[in-house]
Structure formats: C-alpha cells, structure tokens
Coordinates of N, CA, C and O in Angstrom, one line a residue:
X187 N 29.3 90.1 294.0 CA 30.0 89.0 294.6 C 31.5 89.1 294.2 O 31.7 89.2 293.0
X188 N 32.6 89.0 295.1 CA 33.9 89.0 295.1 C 34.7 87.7 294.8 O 34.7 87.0 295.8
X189 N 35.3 87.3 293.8 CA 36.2 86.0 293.8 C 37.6 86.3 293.9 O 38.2 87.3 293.5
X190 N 38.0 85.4 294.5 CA 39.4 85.2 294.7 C 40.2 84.2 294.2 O 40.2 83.1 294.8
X191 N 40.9 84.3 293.2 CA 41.9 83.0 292.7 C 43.3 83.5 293.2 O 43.7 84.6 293.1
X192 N 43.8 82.4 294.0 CA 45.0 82.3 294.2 C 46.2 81.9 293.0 O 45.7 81.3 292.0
X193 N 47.8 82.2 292.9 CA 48.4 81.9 291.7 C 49.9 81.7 292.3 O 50.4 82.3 293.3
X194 N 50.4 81.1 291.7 CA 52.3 81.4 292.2 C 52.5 80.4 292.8 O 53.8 80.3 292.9
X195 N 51.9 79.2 293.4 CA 52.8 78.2 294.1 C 53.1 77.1 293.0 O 52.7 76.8 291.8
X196 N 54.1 76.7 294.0 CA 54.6 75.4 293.2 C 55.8 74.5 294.0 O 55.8 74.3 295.2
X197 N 56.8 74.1 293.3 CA 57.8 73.7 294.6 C 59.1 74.6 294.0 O 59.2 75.1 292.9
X198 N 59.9 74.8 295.1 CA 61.0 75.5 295.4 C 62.2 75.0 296.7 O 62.1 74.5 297.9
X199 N 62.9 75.1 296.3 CA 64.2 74.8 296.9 C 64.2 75.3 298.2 O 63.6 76.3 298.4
X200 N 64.9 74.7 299.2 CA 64.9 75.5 300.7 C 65.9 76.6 300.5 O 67.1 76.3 300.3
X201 N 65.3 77.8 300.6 CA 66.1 79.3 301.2 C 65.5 80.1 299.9 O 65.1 81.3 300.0
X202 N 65.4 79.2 298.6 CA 64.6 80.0 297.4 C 63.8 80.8 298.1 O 63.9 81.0 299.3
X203 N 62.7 81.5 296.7 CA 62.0 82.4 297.1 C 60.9 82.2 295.9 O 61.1 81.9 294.7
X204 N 59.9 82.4 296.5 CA 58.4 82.3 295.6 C 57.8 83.4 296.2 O 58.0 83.7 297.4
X205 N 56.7 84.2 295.2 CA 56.1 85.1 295.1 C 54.5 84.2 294.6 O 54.3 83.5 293.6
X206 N 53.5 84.6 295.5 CA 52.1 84.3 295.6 C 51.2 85.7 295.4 O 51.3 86.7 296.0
X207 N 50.0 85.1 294.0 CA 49.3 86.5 294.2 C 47.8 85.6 294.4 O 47.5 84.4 294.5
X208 N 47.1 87.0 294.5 CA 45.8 86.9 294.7 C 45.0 87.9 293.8 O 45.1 89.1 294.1
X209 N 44.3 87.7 293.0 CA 43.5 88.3 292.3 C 42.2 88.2 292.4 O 41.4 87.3 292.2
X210 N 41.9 89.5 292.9 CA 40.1 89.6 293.3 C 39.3 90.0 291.6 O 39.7 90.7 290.7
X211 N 38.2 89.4 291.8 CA 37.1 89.7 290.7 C 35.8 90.0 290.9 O 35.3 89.7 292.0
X212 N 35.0 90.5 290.0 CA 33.9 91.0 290.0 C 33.5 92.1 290.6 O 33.7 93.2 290.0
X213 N 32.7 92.0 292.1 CA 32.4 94.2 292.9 C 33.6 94.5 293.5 O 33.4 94.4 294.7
X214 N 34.3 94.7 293.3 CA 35.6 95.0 294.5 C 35.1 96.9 294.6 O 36.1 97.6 294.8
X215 N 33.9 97.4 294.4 CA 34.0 98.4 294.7 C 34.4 99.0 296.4 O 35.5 99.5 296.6
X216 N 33.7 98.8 297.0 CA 33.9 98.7 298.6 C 35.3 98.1 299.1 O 35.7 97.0 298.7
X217 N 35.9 98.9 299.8 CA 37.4 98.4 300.3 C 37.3 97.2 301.0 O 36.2 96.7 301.3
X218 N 38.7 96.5 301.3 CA 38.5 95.5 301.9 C 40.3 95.6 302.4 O 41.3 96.3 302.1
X219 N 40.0 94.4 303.3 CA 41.4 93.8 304.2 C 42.0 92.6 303.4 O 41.1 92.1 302.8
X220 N 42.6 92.3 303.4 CA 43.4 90.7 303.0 C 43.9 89.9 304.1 O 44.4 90.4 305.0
X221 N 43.7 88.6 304.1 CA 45.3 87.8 304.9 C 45.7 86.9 304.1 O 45.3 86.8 302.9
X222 N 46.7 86.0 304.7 CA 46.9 84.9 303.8 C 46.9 83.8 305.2 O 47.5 84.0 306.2
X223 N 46.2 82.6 304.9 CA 46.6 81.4 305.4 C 47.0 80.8 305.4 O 47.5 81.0 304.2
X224 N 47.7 79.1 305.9 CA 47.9 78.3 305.0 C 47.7 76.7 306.1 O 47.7 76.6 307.3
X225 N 47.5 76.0 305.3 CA 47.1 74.9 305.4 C 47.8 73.2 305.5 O 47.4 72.4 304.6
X226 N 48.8 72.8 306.5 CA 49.4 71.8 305.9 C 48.2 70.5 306.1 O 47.0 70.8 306.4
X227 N 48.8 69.0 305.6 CA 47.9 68.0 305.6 C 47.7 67.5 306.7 O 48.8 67.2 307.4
X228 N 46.6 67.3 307.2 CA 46.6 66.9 308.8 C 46.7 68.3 309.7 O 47.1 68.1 310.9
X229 N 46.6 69.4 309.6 CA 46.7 70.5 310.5 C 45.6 71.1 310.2 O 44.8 70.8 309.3
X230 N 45.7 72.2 311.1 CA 44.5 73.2 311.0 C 44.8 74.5 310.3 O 46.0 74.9 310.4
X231 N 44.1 75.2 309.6 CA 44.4 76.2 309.2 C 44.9 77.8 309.5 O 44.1 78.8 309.3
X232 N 46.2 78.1 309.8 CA 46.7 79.0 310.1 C 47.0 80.2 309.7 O 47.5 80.1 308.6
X233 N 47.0 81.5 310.1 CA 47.2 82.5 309.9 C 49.0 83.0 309.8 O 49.9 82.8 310.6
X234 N 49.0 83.8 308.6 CA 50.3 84.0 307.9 C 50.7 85.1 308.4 O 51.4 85.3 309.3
X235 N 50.0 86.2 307.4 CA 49.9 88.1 307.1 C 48.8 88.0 306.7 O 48.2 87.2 306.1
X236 N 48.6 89.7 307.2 CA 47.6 90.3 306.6 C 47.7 91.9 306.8 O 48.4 92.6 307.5
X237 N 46.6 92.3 305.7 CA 46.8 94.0 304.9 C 46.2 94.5 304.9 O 45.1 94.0 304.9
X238 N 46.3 96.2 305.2 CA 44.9 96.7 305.5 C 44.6 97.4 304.0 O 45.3 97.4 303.0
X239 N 43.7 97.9 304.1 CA 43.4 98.0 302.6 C 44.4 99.1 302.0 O 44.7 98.7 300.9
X240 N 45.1 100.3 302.4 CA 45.7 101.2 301.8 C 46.8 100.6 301.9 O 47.7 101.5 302.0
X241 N 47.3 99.2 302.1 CA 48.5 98.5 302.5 C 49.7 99.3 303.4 O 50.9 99.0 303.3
X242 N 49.1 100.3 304.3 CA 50.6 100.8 305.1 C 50.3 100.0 306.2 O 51.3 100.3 307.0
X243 N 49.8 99.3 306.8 CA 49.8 98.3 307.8 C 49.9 97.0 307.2 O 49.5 96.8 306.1
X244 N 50.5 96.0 307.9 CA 50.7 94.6 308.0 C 51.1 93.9 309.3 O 51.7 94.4 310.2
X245 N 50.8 92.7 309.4 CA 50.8 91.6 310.5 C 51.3 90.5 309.9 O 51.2 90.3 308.7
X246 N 51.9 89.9 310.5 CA 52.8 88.5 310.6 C 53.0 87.6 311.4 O 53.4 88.0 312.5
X247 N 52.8 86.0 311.3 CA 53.1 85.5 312.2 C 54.6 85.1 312.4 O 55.5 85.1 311.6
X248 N 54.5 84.9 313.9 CA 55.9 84.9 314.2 C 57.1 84.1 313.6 O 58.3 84.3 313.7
X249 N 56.4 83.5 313.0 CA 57.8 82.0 312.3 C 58.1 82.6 310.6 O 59.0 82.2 309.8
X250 N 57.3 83.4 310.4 CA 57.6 84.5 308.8 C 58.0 85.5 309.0 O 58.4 85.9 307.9
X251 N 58.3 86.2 309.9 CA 58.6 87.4 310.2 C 59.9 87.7 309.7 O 60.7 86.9 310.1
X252 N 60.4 88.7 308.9 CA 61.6 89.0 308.4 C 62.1 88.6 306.9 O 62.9 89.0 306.0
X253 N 60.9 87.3 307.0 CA 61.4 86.2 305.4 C 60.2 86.5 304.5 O 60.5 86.4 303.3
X254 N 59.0 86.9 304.7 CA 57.4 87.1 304.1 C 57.2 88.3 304.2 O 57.4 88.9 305.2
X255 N 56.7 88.9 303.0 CA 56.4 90.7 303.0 C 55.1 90.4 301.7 O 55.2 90.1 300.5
X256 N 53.7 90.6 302.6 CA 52.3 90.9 302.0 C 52.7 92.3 301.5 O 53.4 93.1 302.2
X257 N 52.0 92.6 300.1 CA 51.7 93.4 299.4 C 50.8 93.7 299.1 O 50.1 92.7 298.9
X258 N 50.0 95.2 298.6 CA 49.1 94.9 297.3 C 49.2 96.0 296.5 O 49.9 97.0 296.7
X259 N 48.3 95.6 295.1 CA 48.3 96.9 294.3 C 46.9 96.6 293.8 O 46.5 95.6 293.2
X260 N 46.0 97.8 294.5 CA 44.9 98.0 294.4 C 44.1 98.4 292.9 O 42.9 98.1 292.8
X261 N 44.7 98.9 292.1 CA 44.6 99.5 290.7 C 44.5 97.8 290.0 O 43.7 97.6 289.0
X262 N 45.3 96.8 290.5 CA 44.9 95.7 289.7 C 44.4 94.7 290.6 O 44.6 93.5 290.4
X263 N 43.7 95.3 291.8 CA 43.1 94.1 292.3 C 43.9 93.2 293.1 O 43.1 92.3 293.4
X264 N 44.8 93.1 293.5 CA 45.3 92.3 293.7 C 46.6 92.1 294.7 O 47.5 92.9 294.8
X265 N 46.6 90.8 295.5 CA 47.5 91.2 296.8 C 48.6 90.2 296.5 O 48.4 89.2 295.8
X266 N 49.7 90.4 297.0 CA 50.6 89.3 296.7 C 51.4 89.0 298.3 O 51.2 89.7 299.3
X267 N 52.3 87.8 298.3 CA 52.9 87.2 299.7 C 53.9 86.8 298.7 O 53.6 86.0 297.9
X268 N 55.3 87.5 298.9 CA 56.4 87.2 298.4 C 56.9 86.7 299.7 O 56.8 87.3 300.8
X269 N 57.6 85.4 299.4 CA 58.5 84.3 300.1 C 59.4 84.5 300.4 O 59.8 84.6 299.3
X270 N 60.7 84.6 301.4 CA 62.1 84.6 300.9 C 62.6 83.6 301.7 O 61.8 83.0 302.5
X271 N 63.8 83.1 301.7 CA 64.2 82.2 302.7 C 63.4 81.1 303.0 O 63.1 81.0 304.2
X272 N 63.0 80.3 302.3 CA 61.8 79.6 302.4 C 62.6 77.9 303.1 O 63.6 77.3 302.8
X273 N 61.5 77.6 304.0 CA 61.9 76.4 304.6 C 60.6 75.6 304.5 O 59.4 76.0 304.5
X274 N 61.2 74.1 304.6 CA 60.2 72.8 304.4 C 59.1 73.1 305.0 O 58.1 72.9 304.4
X275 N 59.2 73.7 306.8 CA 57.9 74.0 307.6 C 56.8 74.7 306.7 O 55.6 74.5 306.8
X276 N 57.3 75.6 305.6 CA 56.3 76.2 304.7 C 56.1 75.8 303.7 O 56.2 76.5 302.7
X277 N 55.8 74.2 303.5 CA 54.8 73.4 302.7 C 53.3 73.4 303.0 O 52.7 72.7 303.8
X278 N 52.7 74.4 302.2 CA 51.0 73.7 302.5 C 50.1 74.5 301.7 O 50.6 75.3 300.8
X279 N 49.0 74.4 301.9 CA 48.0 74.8 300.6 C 48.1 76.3 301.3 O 48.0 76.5 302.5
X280 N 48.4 77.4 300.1 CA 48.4 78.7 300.7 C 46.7 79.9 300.0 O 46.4 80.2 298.9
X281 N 46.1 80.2 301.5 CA 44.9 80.7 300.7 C 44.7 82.4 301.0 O 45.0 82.7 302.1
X282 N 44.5 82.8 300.5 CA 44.1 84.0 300.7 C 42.5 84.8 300.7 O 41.5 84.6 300.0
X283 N 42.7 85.5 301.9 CA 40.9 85.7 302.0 C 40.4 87.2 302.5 O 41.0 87.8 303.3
X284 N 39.2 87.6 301.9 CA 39.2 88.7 302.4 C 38.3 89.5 303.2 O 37.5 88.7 303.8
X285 N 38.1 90.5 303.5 CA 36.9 91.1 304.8 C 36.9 92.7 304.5 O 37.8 93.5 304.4
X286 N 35.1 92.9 304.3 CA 35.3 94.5 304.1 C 35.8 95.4 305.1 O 35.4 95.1 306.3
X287 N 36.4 96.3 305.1 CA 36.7 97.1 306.2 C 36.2 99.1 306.2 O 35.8 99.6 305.2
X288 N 36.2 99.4 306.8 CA 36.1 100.9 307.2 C 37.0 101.6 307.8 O 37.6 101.1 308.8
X289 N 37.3 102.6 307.5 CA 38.4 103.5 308.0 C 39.9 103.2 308.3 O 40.6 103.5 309.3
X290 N 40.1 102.2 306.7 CA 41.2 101.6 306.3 C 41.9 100.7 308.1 O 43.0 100.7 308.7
X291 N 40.6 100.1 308.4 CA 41.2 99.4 309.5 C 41.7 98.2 309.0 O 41.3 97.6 308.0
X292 N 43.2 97.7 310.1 CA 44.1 96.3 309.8 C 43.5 95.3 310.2 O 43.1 95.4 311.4
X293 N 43.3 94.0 309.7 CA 42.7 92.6 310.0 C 43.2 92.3 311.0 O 44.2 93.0 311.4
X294 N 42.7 91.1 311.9 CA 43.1 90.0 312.4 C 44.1 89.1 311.9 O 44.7 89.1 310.9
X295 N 44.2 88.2 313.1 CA 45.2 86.5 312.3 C 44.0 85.1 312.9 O 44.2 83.9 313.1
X296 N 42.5 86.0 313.0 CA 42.0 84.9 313.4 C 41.0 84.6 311.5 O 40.8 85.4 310.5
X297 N 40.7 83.4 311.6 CA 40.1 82.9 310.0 C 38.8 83.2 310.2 O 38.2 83.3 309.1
X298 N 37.9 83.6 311.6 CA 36.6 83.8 311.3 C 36.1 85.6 311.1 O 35.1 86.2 311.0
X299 N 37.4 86.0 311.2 CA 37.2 87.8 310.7 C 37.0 87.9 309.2 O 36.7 89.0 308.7
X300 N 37.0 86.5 308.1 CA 37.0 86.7 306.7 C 36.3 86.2 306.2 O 36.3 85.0 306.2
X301 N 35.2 87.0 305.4 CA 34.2 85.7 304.9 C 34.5 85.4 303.4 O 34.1 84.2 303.2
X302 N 35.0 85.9 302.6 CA 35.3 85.5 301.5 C 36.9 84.7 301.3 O 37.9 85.3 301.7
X303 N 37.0 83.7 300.7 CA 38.3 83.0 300.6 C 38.5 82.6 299.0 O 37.5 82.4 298.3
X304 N 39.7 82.5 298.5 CA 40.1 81.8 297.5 C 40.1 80.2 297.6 O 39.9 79.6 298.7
X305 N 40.4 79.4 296.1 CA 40.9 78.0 296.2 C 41.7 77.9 297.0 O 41.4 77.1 297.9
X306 N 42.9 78.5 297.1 CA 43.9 77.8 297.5 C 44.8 77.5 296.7 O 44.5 77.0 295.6
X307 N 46.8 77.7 297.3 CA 47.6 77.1 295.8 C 48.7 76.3 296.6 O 49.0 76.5 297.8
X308 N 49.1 75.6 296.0 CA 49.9 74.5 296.7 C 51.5 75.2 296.7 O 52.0 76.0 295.9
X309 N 52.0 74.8 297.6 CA 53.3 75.7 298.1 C 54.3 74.4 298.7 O 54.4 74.2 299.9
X310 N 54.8 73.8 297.9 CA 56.1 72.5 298.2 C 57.7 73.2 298.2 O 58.4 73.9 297.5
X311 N 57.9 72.6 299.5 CA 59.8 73.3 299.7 C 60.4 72.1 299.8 O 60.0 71.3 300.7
X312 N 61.1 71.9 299.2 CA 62.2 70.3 298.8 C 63.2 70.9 299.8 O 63.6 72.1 300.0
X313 N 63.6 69.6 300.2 CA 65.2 70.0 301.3 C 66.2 69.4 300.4 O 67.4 69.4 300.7

C-alpha cells in the first residue's frame, strides 16, 4: 500500500512563489503517474498538472500554464508543484494523487484516473 503526504503550503503573497511536495511511502515498487488537484471551499475538485512517471511529459491547466512547473525525483519518492506568480484564484486545499502506469504513459486531468490520493495542504494567497 502507497501513502501520500502532501507538504509546502501555507500563505504567501500575490506574485510570491511556493513550492509543494509530495512524498510517497511504503511499495512504490511499480511505476506510477502523479497529478495535482486542488480544491477551493464550496467548489469542486479540480485538476492542476500532472507527470508521467520518467517526468519528460507534463499537462497543465489552462489558468497555470507558464506560472506552475510539476516535477519529480524518483530516487526520493517524490513529486513537487512549484508556484510562481501566484494569485488569490490559487487559494485552496492542494492534493496530490497517484495511478499506476505502463509504458511510462502521461495521466489525465480527470480525478477518476487516480486511485490513491494524499491529505491535502492548504495553499492561502493574501492580496
């Protein structure tokens, strides 16, 4: 069984920049994909980025594109969503989740392609 703890949020200034990781535990033998979601209060849960496992592919949604760059480093488990230019719209619980894959194929931006998920970390942008 795979766990995921999310880490790195907190509040930050509008245009700052925050850096989010994700640390998998336990079998991570078998490759896997990443995304990241996120969640404001009262909305539904949305799709961010996501990684395919040898990280040379990535996806983005359109409103991050250029300001958000998914990473990972496989040797420690672990995927990161560094922030830049960060605006108020990107206030909300940020989660990350994962899905095994084959022939280092790239995820979806849909939430029912992932069955394993983290907590979740809270992500506040002050104006």
């Amino acid at each position: 069984q795979v766990q995921l703890v999310e880490s790195g949020g907190g509040l930050v200034q509008a245009g700052g920049s925050l850096t989010l990781s994700c640390a998998a535990s336990g079998r991570t033998v078998s490759s896997y994909a990443m995304g990241w979601f996120r969640q404001a209060p009262g909305k539904e849960r949305d799709f961010v980025a996501a990684i395919n496992w040898s990280g040379r592919n990535t996806i983005y949604t359109d409103s991050v594109k250029g300001r958000f760059t998914v990473s990972r480093n496989n040797a420690k488990n672990t995927v990161y969503l560094k922030m830049n230019s960060m605006k108020s719209e990107d206030t909300a619980r940020y989660y990350c989740a994962a899905v095994s894959s084959k022939y280092d194929a790239t995820p979806g931006s849909s939430d029912k392609e992932y069955d394993t998920w983290g907590q979740g970390t809270q992500v506040t942008v002050s104006s």
